[in-house]
Amino acid sequence: MPKTGEHWKTFLKGLWEDNPIFRMILGICSTLAVTNQVVNTLAMCGAVVFVITASSLIVSLVRKITGKRVRMAVYTLFIAAFVIMVDIALKAWVPTIAKAMGPYVGLIITNCIIMGRAEAYASNNKPLPSVLDAAGVGLGYAMSLLIIAVFRELLGFGTIAGLRVFGPGFEPWVIMVMAPGAFFMLGSYIWVIRTIQDRQAKRKVEKKRRAATAA
Amino acid sequence: MPFDKDNRLFMVGFLVIASLVVTAALSALYAVTEPIIEQQKARLFQVRVLEACGLVDHGAEPDDGEIDRLYARIEEVPHDDGRTLYRAYSSERREELIAEALEISGSGLWSEIRLLVALTPDGGSIHGLAVVEQGETPGLGGRITEPEFLEKFAGLELGAPPEYVGIVAYETPDAPNEINAISGATQTSKAVQVILNEGLATFPTTAQE
């Protein structure tokens, strides 16, 4: 039985070290598609965090009775069920957001991050660590999307979550809210984060080397 | 016999039972939320009627109270062919008619497009247009729902039938009944033109002529 610290590490891994967007480069289509407005992005992130956590929990619970050959079918079944639940809930309570997100809610089913966590982690681990792992990766995805969305909406509309930030003299960069803007923004984001991570890694190596020579 | 999860019969049974459980759960959820979803849809439709009649700006999101207040100016009149004619008045007393709207539909490039088109009382020009439902490519044909496109129809004069309106691509609109197509969405724009021209021919005010 791993200690609490281990669980915490599992959770944090998805946020930084194994972040799905800038480390694993998974789930990119939804990142490009729904990040032009913060409100829609929030709905998408909430939906993904819910679906990934719930499906990882179920997959982990039934891992001992899931046959090898039907495991993919089982994951898809549960993931699809949770996505449909989210879709119904959005349509019933926030129809304008449901309309704005259009086909992308249904496409969460094909989000490779979710299937990836089910196959790589939840299918071989106990429910608690599986949920933490899924929540970490889900929130890591959400964090990346929100950062991208804030910049795109700010530059493209001059607003954040619909609130005006720049004065009326601001000329919106229309390209930022269109598809090419998503590519520019995602590319720059991955570049900046990877540079920071590389520096971190170098510093670690340096420290180890110094410790070794001192000894 | 020891338990074997990879036993063929067990796997099939497991999958069937899991599917049944999931289906039952989803059906229950659907049954509970269906009336709410229907109600939301009806609300959204009312907003579209108000948009077509120019009582609400395109893209504005009026709250329920606002919708009820404005919708009091709309009179729903059954049309001969089973459709409903929406008559919009300048006030709740329903004295001065400002527009008459009718739902029309037809096929777009990928999907059925449902529109609400409102004409001025004399039937001479379009008062407003709203999109009820469409499933065109997001970012291309899907842009027919954007205010920038829909606002072009307000006050557009109707031409001689059967070419009531022209949505032109690759050339500048030069007649009073013409507007520009959406760049990158010529097919969807042309579909809207066809739906409008066919639909307007069935309009009570234009059909009388």
Coordinates of N, CA and C in Angstrom, one line a residue, chain B residues 14 25 42 50 55 85 88 94 114 165 170 208-209:
Chain B
F14 N -20.4 -10.3 -19.4 CA -20.1 -9.1 -18.7 C -20.4 -7.8 -19.6
A25 N -29.3 3.4 -17.0 CA -29.0 4.6 -16.4 C -29.2 5.8 -17.3
A42 N -38.0 25.3 -26.5 CA -39.1 26.2 -26.8 C -38.7 27.6 -26.5
L50 N -38.2 36.4 -31.8 CA -38.0 37.8 -31.5 C -36.8 38.4 -32.3
L55 N -37.0 42.3 -32.5 CA -37.3 42.8 -31.2 C -36.1 42.5 -30.2
L85 N -47.9 31.4 -38.3 CA -47.4 32.7 -38.7 C -47.2 33.5 -37.4
A88 N -45.6 40.2 -35.3 CA -45.0 41.0 -34.3 C -45.6 42.4 -34.3
R94 N -50.9 45.2 -29.4 CA -51.0 44.6 -30.7 C -51.9 45.4 -31.6
R114 N -33.0 25.2 -40.7 CA -34.4 25.8 -40.4 C -34.2 27.3 -40.1
V165 N -34.4 37.0 -53.3 CA -33.1 37.5 -52.8 C -32.0 36.8 -53.5
Y170 N -18.2 35.7 -55.4 CA -17.2 36.0 -56.5 C -17.6 37.3 -57.3
Q208 N -50.1 36.4 -52.3 CA -51.3 37.1 -52.8 C -51.1 37.8 -54.2
E209 N -49.8 38.3 -54.3 CA -49.6 39.1 -55.5 C -49.8 38.3 -56.8

